[in-house]
mmCIF file of C-alpha atoms in Angstrom:
data_model
loop_
_atom_site.group_PDB
_atom_site.id
_atom_site.type_symbol
_atom_site.label_atom_id
_atom_site.label_comp_id
_atom_site.label_asym_id
_atom_site.label_seq_id
_atom_site.Cartn_x
_atom_site.Cartn_y
_atom_site.Cartn_z
ATOM 1 C CA MET A 1 18.942 -179.705 41.520
ATOM 2 C CA PRO A 2 19.499 -176.763 43.729
ATOM 3 C CA VAL A 3 16.656 -174.331 44.117
ATOM 4 C CA ARG A 4 17.340 -171.388 42.662
ATOM 5 C CA PRO A 5 18.002 -168.363 45.215
ATOM 6 C CA PHE A 6 14.077 -165.073 45.011
ATOM 7 C CA ASP A 7 15.300 -162.076 44.688
ATOM 8 C CA LEU A 8 13.870 -158.558 44.737
ATOM 9 C CA LEU A 9 11.821 -158.814 41.463
ATOM 10 C CA ASP A 10 10.516 -161.861 43.707
ATOM 11 C CA LEU A 11 9.642 -159.645 46.450
ATOM 12 C CA ASN A 12 8.231 -157.545 44.794
ATOM 13 C CA LEU A 13 6.052 -160.210 42.238
ATOM 14 C CA PHE A 14 5.022 -162.024 45.914
ATOM 15 C CA VAL A 15 3.350 -158.351 47.461
ATOM 16 C CA ALA A 16 1.642 -157.471 44.387
ATOM 17 C CA VAL A 17 -0.343 -160.571 44.563
ATOM 18 C CA ALA A 18 -1.297 -160.634 48.043
ATOM 19 C CA GLU A 19 -2.321 -156.671 47.498
ATOM 20 C CA ALA A 20 -4.127 -157.626 44.830
ATOM 21 C CA GLY A 21 -5.765 -161.202 45.791
ATOM 22 C CA ASN A 22 -4.989 -162.450 42.653
ATOM 23 C CA ILE A 23 -1.328 -163.885 40.142
ATOM 24 C CA THR A 24 -2.772 -162.815 37.159
ATOM 25 C CA ARG A 25 -3.338 -159.077 37.839
ATOM 26 C CA ALA A 26 -0.712 -159.131 39.684
ATOM 27 C CA ALA A 27 1.506 -160.671 36.994
ATOM 28 C CA SER A 28 0.162 -157.508 34.479
ATOM 29 C CA ARG A 29 1.526 -154.796 36.786
ATOM 30 C CA ALA A 30 4.478 -156.607 37.206
ATOM 31 C CA GLY A 31 4.931 -156.853 33.376
ATOM 32 C CA LEU A 32 5.329 -160.233 34.099
ATOM 33 C CA ALA A 33 3.151 -163.386 31.912
ATOM 34 C CA LEU A 34 0.725 -165.268 34.182
ATOM 35 C CA ALA A 35 3.344 -168.993 34.069
ATOM 36 C CA SER A 36 6.878 -166.466 34.552
ATOM 37 C CA ALA A 37 4.731 -165.092 37.777
ATOM 38 C CA SER A 38 3.827 -168.481 38.730
ATOM 39 C CA ALA A 39 6.926 -169.892 38.506
ATOM 40 C CA ARG A 40 8.386 -167.993 40.425
ATOM 41 C CA ILE A 41 6.140 -167.549 43.089
ATOM 42 C CA ARG A 42 6.238 -171.010 43.188
ATOM 43 C CA HIS A 43 10.334 -170.704 43.070
ATOM 44 C CA LEU A 44 10.294 -168.642 46.119
ATOM 45 C CA GLU A 45 8.467 -170.910 47.947
ATOM 46 C CA GLU A 46 10.913 -173.707 47.346
ATOM 47 C CA ALA A 47 13.450 -171.287 48.108
ATOM 48 C CA LEU A 48 12.292 -170.461 51.728
ATOM 49 C CA GLY A 49 10.610 -174.525 52.198
ATOM 50 C CA VAL A 50 6.653 -172.951 53.334
ATOM 51 C CA THR A 51 3.397 -172.399 50.472
ATOM 52 C CA LEU A 52 2.281 -168.697 50.963
ATOM 53 C CA LEU A 53 -0.610 -168.395 48.747
ATOM 54 C CA GLU A 54 -3.702 -170.643 49.600
ATOM 55 C CA ARG A 55 -5.222 -171.216 45.755
ATOM 56 C CA GLN A 56 -9.058 -170.421 45.461
ATOM 57 C CA ARG A 57 -11.424 -171.092 43.081
ATOM 58 C CA LEU A 58 -11.247 -166.475 42.563
ATOM 59 C CA GLY A 59 -7.907 -165.648 43.181
ATOM 60 C CA VAL A 60 -5.462 -166.284 46.527
ATOM 61 C CA LYS A 61 -5.112 -165.925 49.978
ATOM 62 C CA LEU A 62 -2.222 -165.890 52.000
ATOM 63 C CA THR A 63 -1.278 -168.217 54.637
ATOM 64 C CA PRO A 64 0.430 -167.449 57.853
ATOM 65 C CA ALA A 65 3.761 -167.823 56.475
ATOM 66 C CA GLY A 66 2.703 -165.616 53.821
ATOM 67 C CA GLU A 67 1.686 -163.204 55.554
ATOM 68 C CA LYS A 68 5.015 -162.773 57.725
ATOM 69 C CA LEU A 69 6.838 -162.389 54.336
ATOM 70 C CA LEU A 70 4.525 -159.922 53.045
ATOM 71 C CA ASP A 71 5.451 -157.792 56.112
ATOM 72 C CA HIS A 72 9.097 -158.535 56.017
ATOM 73 C CA ALA A 73 9.445 -158.454 51.943
ATOM 74 C CA ARG A 74 7.597 -154.866 52.170
ATOM 75 C CA LEU A 75 9.644 -154.084 54.779
ATOM 76 C CA VAL A 76 13.534 -155.122 51.940
ATOM 77 C CA LEU A 77 11.703 -153.205 49.351
ATOM 78 C CA HIS A 78 12.201 -149.970 51.468
ATOM 79 C CA GLN A 79 14.938 -150.006 52.525
ATOM 80 C CA VAL A 80 16.276 -150.907 49.166
ATOM 81 C CA ALA A 81 14.243 -148.415 47.984
ATOM 82 C CA GLU A 82 15.829 -145.304 50.984
ATOM 83 C CA MET A 83 19.435 -147.051 49.802
ATOM 84 C CA ARG A 84 18.266 -145.598 45.539
ATOM 85 C CA SER A 85 17.417 -142.304 46.712
ATOM 86 C CA GLU A 86 20.583 -142.467 48.914
ATOM 87 C CA ALA A 87 22.352 -143.459 47.063
ATOM 88 C CA ALA A 88 20.490 -141.097 43.869
ATOM 89 C CA SER A 89 21.245 -137.908 45.848
ATOM 90 C CA TYR A 90 25.056 -137.549 45.776
ATOM 91 C CA THR A 91 24.596 -138.112 41.687
ATOM 92 C CA GLY A 92 23.183 -135.267 40.518
ATOM 93 C CA GLY A 93 20.473 -134.881 43.182
ATOM 94 C CA VAL A 94 17.274 -137.067 44.310
ATOM 95 C CA ARG A 95 15.423 -139.438 42.335
ATOM 96 C CA GLY A 96 12.678 -142.142 43.423
ATOM 97 C CA HIS A 97 8.899 -142.511 43.284
ATOM 98 C CA ILE A 98 6.037 -141.526 45.553
ATOM 99 C CA HIS A 99 3.203 -143.767 46.205
ATOM 100 C CA ILE A 100 0.341 -141.718 47.810
ATOM 101 C CA LEU A 101 -2.711 -142.986 49.007
ATOM 102 C CA ALA A 102 -5.282 -140.039 48.845
ATOM 103 C CA ASN A 103 -9.379 -139.573 48.586
ATOM 104 C CA THR A 104 -10.972 -138.556 46.435
ATOM 105 C CA SER A 105 -11.336 -134.935 46.778
ATOM 106 C CA ALA A 106 -7.411 -134.745 47.843
ATOM 107 C CA ALA A 107 -6.898 -136.478 44.599
ATOM 108 C CA SER A 108 -8.772 -134.292 42.482
ATOM 109 C CA GLU A 109 -8.851 -130.845 43.945
ATOM 110 C CA HIS A 110 -6.371 -130.752 46.767
ATOM 111 C CA LEU A 111 -2.871 -132.677 45.284
ATOM 112 C CA PRO A 112 -2.643 -131.657 42.023
ATOM 113 C CA ARG A 113 -1.887 -127.623 42.550
ATOM 114 C CA ALA A 114 0.619 -128.854 45.340
ATOM 115 C CA LEU A 115 2.195 -131.078 43.227
ATOM 116 C CA ALA A 116 2.888 -129.733 40.318
ATOM 117 C CA PRO A 117 5.222 -126.394 41.848
ATOM 118 C CA PHE A 118 7.146 -130.005 43.975
ATOM 119 C CA LEU A 119 6.930 -132.685 40.909
ATOM 120 C CA ALA A 120 8.428 -128.469 38.852
ATOM 121 C CA LYS A 121 11.724 -128.966 41.892
ATOM 122 C CA HIS A 122 11.939 -132.749 41.135
ATOM 123 C CA PRO A 123 12.287 -133.968 38.062
ATOM 124 C CA ALA A 124 14.223 -137.071 38.543
ATOM 125 C CA ILE A 125 11.163 -138.095 41.280
ATOM 126 C CA SER A 126 8.569 -139.789 39.847
ATOM 127 C CA ILE A 127 4.379 -139.603 41.967
ATOM 128 C CA ASP A 128 1.744 -142.400 42.052
ATOM 129 C CA VAL A 129 -1.630 -141.279 43.267
ATOM 130 C CA GLU A 130 -4.162 -144.260 43.668
ATOM 131 C CA GLU A 131 -7.497 -143.474 44.738
ATOM 132 C CA ARG A 132 -8.656 -145.082 48.591
ATOM 133 C CA LYS A 133 -11.262 -144.772 51.160
ATOM 134 C CA SER A 134 -9.555 -142.221 54.091
ATOM 135 C CA ALA A 135 -10.638 -145.559 56.718
ATOM 136 C CA ASP A 136 -9.077 -147.961 54.148
ATOM 137 C CA ILE A 137 -6.090 -145.467 53.491
ATOM 138 C CA ALA A 138 -4.942 -145.859 57.365
ATOM 139 C CA LEU A 139 -5.702 -149.449 56.830
ATOM 140 C CA ALA A 140 -3.887 -149.793 54.234
ATOM 141 C CA LEU A 141 -0.521 -147.502 55.859
ATOM 142 C CA MET A 142 -0.181 -149.503 58.414
ATOM 143 C CA SER A 143 0.158 -152.812 56.218
ATOM 144 C CA GLY A 144 3.115 -150.945 55.040
ATOM 145 C CA VAL A 145 1.587 -149.844 51.307
ATOM 146 C CA GLY A 146 1.814 -146.384 50.086
ATOM 147 C CA ASP A 147 4.233 -143.509 51.037
ATOM 148 C CA ILE A 148 2.398 -141.741 52.068
ATOM 149 C CA GLY A 149 -2.522 -141.203 52.777
ATOM 150 C CA VAL A 150 -3.637 -137.987 52.780
ATOM 151 C CA ALA A 151 -7.388 -138.775 53.845
ATOM 152 C CA VAL A 152 -9.970 -137.270 56.238
ATOM 153 C CA GLU A 153 -8.605 -136.567 59.514
ATOM 154 C CA SER A 154 -11.449 -138.071 62.197
ATOM 155 C CA ALA A 155 -10.536 -142.002 59.804
ATOM 156 C CA LEU A 156 -6.926 -142.208 61.247
ATOM 157 C CA GLY A 157 -5.998 -144.289 64.627
ATOM 158 C CA GLU A 158 -3.493 -144.978 66.515
ATOM 159 C CA GLY A 159 0.190 -146.215 64.520
ATOM 160 C CA LEU A 160 -0.048 -143.550 62.144
ATOM 161 C CA ASP A 161 1.631 -139.984 62.307
ATOM 162 C CA HIS A 162 -0.677 -136.306 60.408
ATOM 163 C CA PHE A 163 -0.652 -133.694 60.490
ATOM 164 C CA ARG A 164 -3.747 -131.229 59.095
ATOM 165 C CA PHE A 165 -3.379 -129.834 56.129
ATOM 166 C CA CYS A 166 -6.695 -128.390 54.967
ATOM 167 C CA GLY A 167 -10.171 -128.179 54.900
ATOM 168 C CA ASP A 168 -12.678 -130.635 53.490
ATOM 169 C CA ARG A 169 -16.301 -129.217 52.947
ATOM 170 C CA LEU A 170 -18.671 -131.517 51.782
ATOM 171 C CA VAL A 171 -21.522 -128.732 50.360
ATOM 172 C CA LEU A 172 -24.566 -129.653 48.501
ATOM 173 C CA ILE A 173 -24.596 -127.411 44.733
ATOM 174 C CA CYS A 174 -27.613 -127.733 43.088
ATOM 175 C CA ALA A 175 -29.418 -125.832 40.203
ATOM 176 C CA ARG A 176 -30.394 -121.810 40.825
ATOM 177 C CA ALA A 177 -33.551 -122.479 39.878
ATOM 178 C CA ASP A 178 -34.306 -125.594 42.012
ATOM 179 C CA ASP A 179 -35.810 -124.491 45.358
ATOM 180 C CA LEU A 180 -32.878 -124.695 47.706
ATOM 181 C CA ALA A 181 -31.458 -122.525 45.391
ATOM 182 C CA ARG A 182 -32.448 -119.894 49.145
ATOM 183 C CA ARG A 183 -31.331 -122.100 51.190
ATOM 184 C CA ARG A 184 -27.846 -121.433 53.195
ATOM 185 C CA VAL A 185 -27.860 -124.713 54.778
ATOM 186 C CA VAL A 186 -29.707 -128.430 54.342
ATOM 187 C CA GLY A 187 -29.617 -131.632 56.129
ATOM 188 C CA PHE A 188 -27.938 -134.336 54.769
ATOM 189 C CA ALA A 189 -31.877 -136.765 55.593
ATOM 190 C CA GLU A 190 -33.609 -133.724 53.428
ATOM 191 C CA ILE A 191 -31.825 -134.696 50.584
ATOM 192 C CA VAL A 192 -30.773 -138.183 49.939
ATOM 193 C CA GLU A 193 -34.066 -139.573 48.176
ATOM 194 C CA ARG A 194 -33.655 -136.383 45.998
ATOM 195 C CA PRO A 195 -32.843 -137.481 42.098
ATOM 196 C CA LEU A 196 -28.594 -137.468 42.598
ATOM 197 C CA VAL A 197 -26.106 -136.408 40.011
ATOM 198 C CA GLY A 198 -22.843 -138.472 41.259
ATOM 199 C CA LEU A 199 -19.105 -139.982 40.231
ATOM 200 C CA SER A 200 -18.653 -143.240 39.113
ATOM 201 C CA GLU A 201 -19.774 -146.430 41.382
ATOM 202 C CA GLY A 202 -16.726 -147.383 43.666
ATOM 203 C CA THR A 203 -15.029 -144.267 44.409
ATOM 204 C CA ALA A 204 -13.740 -143.251 47.864
ATOM 205 C CA LEU A 205 -16.388 -140.298 48.116
ATOM 206 C CA GLN A 206 -19.866 -142.357 46.595
ATOM 207 C CA ASP A 207 -19.375 -145.112 48.957
ATOM 208 C CA HIS A 208 -19.047 -142.083 51.872
ATOM 209 C CA LEU A 209 -22.378 -140.883 51.331
ATOM 210 C CA ALA A 210 -23.888 -144.300 50.053
ATOM 211 C CA ALA A 211 -22.957 -145.348 54.166
ATOM 212 C CA HIS A 212 -24.586 -142.094 55.637
ATOM 213 C CA ALA A 213 -26.643 -142.837 53.748
ATOM 214 C CA ALA A 214 -27.600 -146.093 54.842
ATOM 215 C CA ARG A 215 -27.129 -145.072 58.360
ATOM 216 C CA LEU A 216 -30.345 -143.255 57.920
ATOM 217 C CA GLY A 217 -32.075 -146.190 56.755
ATOM 218 C CA ARG A 218 -31.977 -144.561 52.900
ATOM 219 C CA ARG A 219 -30.377 -145.628 49.525
ATOM 220 C CA LEU A 220 -29.095 -143.079 47.415
ATOM 221 C CA ASN A 221 -30.983 -142.408 44.552
ATOM 222 C CA MET A 222 -29.119 -141.895 41.712
ATOM 223 C CA ARG A 223 -30.145 -140.504 38.334
ATOM 224 C CA ALA A 224 -26.453 -139.727 36.990
ATOM 225 C CA ARG A 225 -23.313 -140.556 37.290
ATOM 226 C CA ILE A 226 -20.104 -139.691 36.223
ATOM 227 C CA LYS A 227 -16.722 -139.262 36.541
ATOM 228 C CA THR A 228 -15.436 -135.691 37.139
ATOM 229 C CA PHE A 229 -16.916 -132.387 39.397
ATOM 230 C CA ASP A 230 -17.200 -129.731 36.448
ATOM 231 C CA ALA A 231 -19.185 -133.322 34.696
ATOM 232 C CA ILE A 232 -21.393 -132.865 37.789
ATOM 233 C CA GLY A 233 -21.974 -129.119 38.186
ATOM 234 C CA ARG A 234 -22.182 -129.435 34.563
ATOM 235 C CA LEU A 235 -25.577 -132.156 34.700
ATOM 236 C CA VAL A 236 -26.664 -130.303 37.598
ATOM 237 C CA GLU A 237 -27.163 -127.041 36.536
ATOM 238 C CA ALA A 238 -28.547 -128.370 33.371
ATOM 239 C CA GLY A 239 -31.457 -129.426 36.178
ATOM 240 C CA ALA A 240 -30.654 -133.060 35.901
ATOM 241 C CA GLY A 241 -30.510 -133.528 39.598
ATOM 242 C CA VAL A 242 -28.612 -131.981 42.615
ATOM 243 C CA SER A 243 -25.672 -133.895 44.223
ATOM 244 C CA ILE A 244 -23.113 -133.389 46.985
ATOM 245 C CA ILE A 245 -19.167 -132.898 46.100
ATOM 246 C CA PRO A 246 -16.195 -131.125 48.051
ATOM 247 C CA GLU A 247 -16.567 -126.805 48.460
ATOM 248 C CA ILE A 248 -12.945 -126.349 46.908
ATOM 249 C CA ALA A 249 -15.022 -128.386 43.464
ATOM 250 C CA ALA A 250 -18.319 -126.541 44.639
ATOM 251 C CA ARG A 251 -16.436 -122.959 44.343
ATOM 252 C CA ARG A 252 -14.922 -123.430 40.774
ATOM 253 C CA CYS A 253 -17.755 -125.055 39.126
ATOM 254 C CA ALA A 254 -19.369 -121.529 40.411
ATOM 255 C CA GLN A 255 -17.049 -119.758 38.298
ATOM 256 C CA THR A 256 -18.465 -120.795 34.879
ATOM 257 C CA MET A 257 -22.494 -123.288 35.925
ATOM 258 C CA LYS A 258 -25.459 -121.595 37.433
ATOM 259 C CA ILE A 259 -24.694 -123.541 40.422
ATOM 260 C CA LYS A 260 -25.829 -122.565 43.753
ATOM 261 C CA ALA A 261 -23.882 -124.821 46.978
ATOM 262 C CA ALA A 262 -25.126 -124.882 49.747
ATOM 263 C CA ARG A 263 -23.701 -125.956 53.290
ATOM 264 C CA ILE A 264 -24.613 -129.424 54.537
ATOM 265 C CA GLY A 265 -25.627 -128.864 58.159
ATOM 266 C CA ASP A 266 -24.586 -132.864 58.974
ATOM 267 C CA PRO A 267 -20.745 -131.965 61.614
ATOM 268 C CA TRP A 268 -19.685 -135.292 59.053
ATOM 269 C CA ALA A 269 -19.471 -132.786 56.210
ATOM 270 C CA ASP A 270 -17.955 -130.778 57.897
ATOM 271 C CA ARG A 271 -13.773 -132.746 57.696
ATOM 272 C CA GLN A 272 -10.105 -132.132 57.669
ATOM 273 C CA LEU A 273 -7.881 -133.268 55.129
ATOM 274 C CA ALA A 274 -4.751 -134.362 57.074
ATOM 275 C CA ILE A 275 -1.472 -135.886 55.876
ATOM 276 C CA ALA A 276 -0.263 -139.227 57.193
ATOM 277 C CA THR A 277 2.545 -141.815 56.998
ATOM 278 C CA ARG A 278 3.778 -144.243 59.204
ATOM 279 C CA ALA A 279 4.174 -143.958 62.982
ATOM 280 C CA GLY A 280 7.531 -144.646 63.929
ATOM 281 C CA HIS A 281 8.714 -145.302 59.291
ATOM 282 C CA ALA A 282 11.553 -144.163 58.055
ATOM 283 C CA LEU A 283 10.495 -143.031 54.784
ATOM 284 C CA PRO A 284 12.604 -142.583 51.544
ATOM 285 C CA LYS A 285 14.767 -139.083 51.670
ATOM 286 C CA ALA A 286 11.739 -138.153 48.354
ATOM 287 C CA ALA A 287 8.900 -139.059 50.447
ATOM 288 C CA ARG A 288 10.030 -136.945 53.440
ATOM 289 C CA GLN A 289 11.033 -133.866 51.152
ATOM 290 C CA LEU A 290 7.642 -134.361 49.704
ATOM 291 C CA VAL A 291 6.326 -134.230 53.278
ATOM 292 C CA ASP A 292 8.504 -131.326 53.567
ATOM 293 C CA HIS A 293 6.751 -129.349 51.457
ATOM 294 C CA LEU A 294 2.790 -130.245 51.952
ATOM 295 C CA LYS A 295 3.967 -129.723 55.619
ATOM 296 C CA ALA A 296 5.061 -125.971 54.270
ATOM 297 C CA LEU A 297 2.138 -125.411 52.348
ATOM 298 C CA ALA A 298 -0.317 -126.164 56.051
ATOM 299 C CA ARG A 299 1.651 -123.606 57.323
ATOM 300 C CA ALA A 300 0.914 -120.895 54.700
#
């Protein structure tokens, strides 16, 4: 009986499995039943005549053949997306989907205001913003995951094209009655063991702060975790603790909340965000237009 040839859905599913490390999660992302997803992966292996995945107790791991196919699959899918985007440009405007990887402050503070006019101008383009740590963004882009990255410039290495987008300084916020409210600059070591209010565990910013605390041989004294910078500001205003958030969020919160901000004296708190893409990697037309849009904003 001849083996069924694989198709784009198979390749999309395989990439999703590789990124999730789990067939169940990948099937859910692809809108497939687990049995159907498993069958498609099995048929893909049969069509290529190699084992692509090593089944493990908690998920799957790519074999060397699977790693090689992943590179080719991402390239093929990217070229198909480019083909569709270019073809759509002849039928009434650019169409496409853009996958952006961004750190916490970029995702929640800087990108919304930057993307709003772009989306209004391009109604046929959709954008997915995924939050990741800056170092992870660099690795993901190098691996072919995502179209555009917005990350701390110092975390970007070779193999990426990038340009500065905006400043992203981290500051301390505290209640106006707090002793720190009279300070203009504080060191991270002075506050690392104070009760802190922060974002939910696992967010890029919280992981970043925890890593700097670990370098001091300390652990963050988290009193409360919550999902947004505005909610953090309300808890700080009420005296629940201090917090470290992007300066852009602190300024917005200070307009409606009784809080004060102070600079963090440590060099790592004074950051620059950059827009990054994989070097030598041709972006789909929609993504190229967004990069041009962001570059124009950076120069303004």
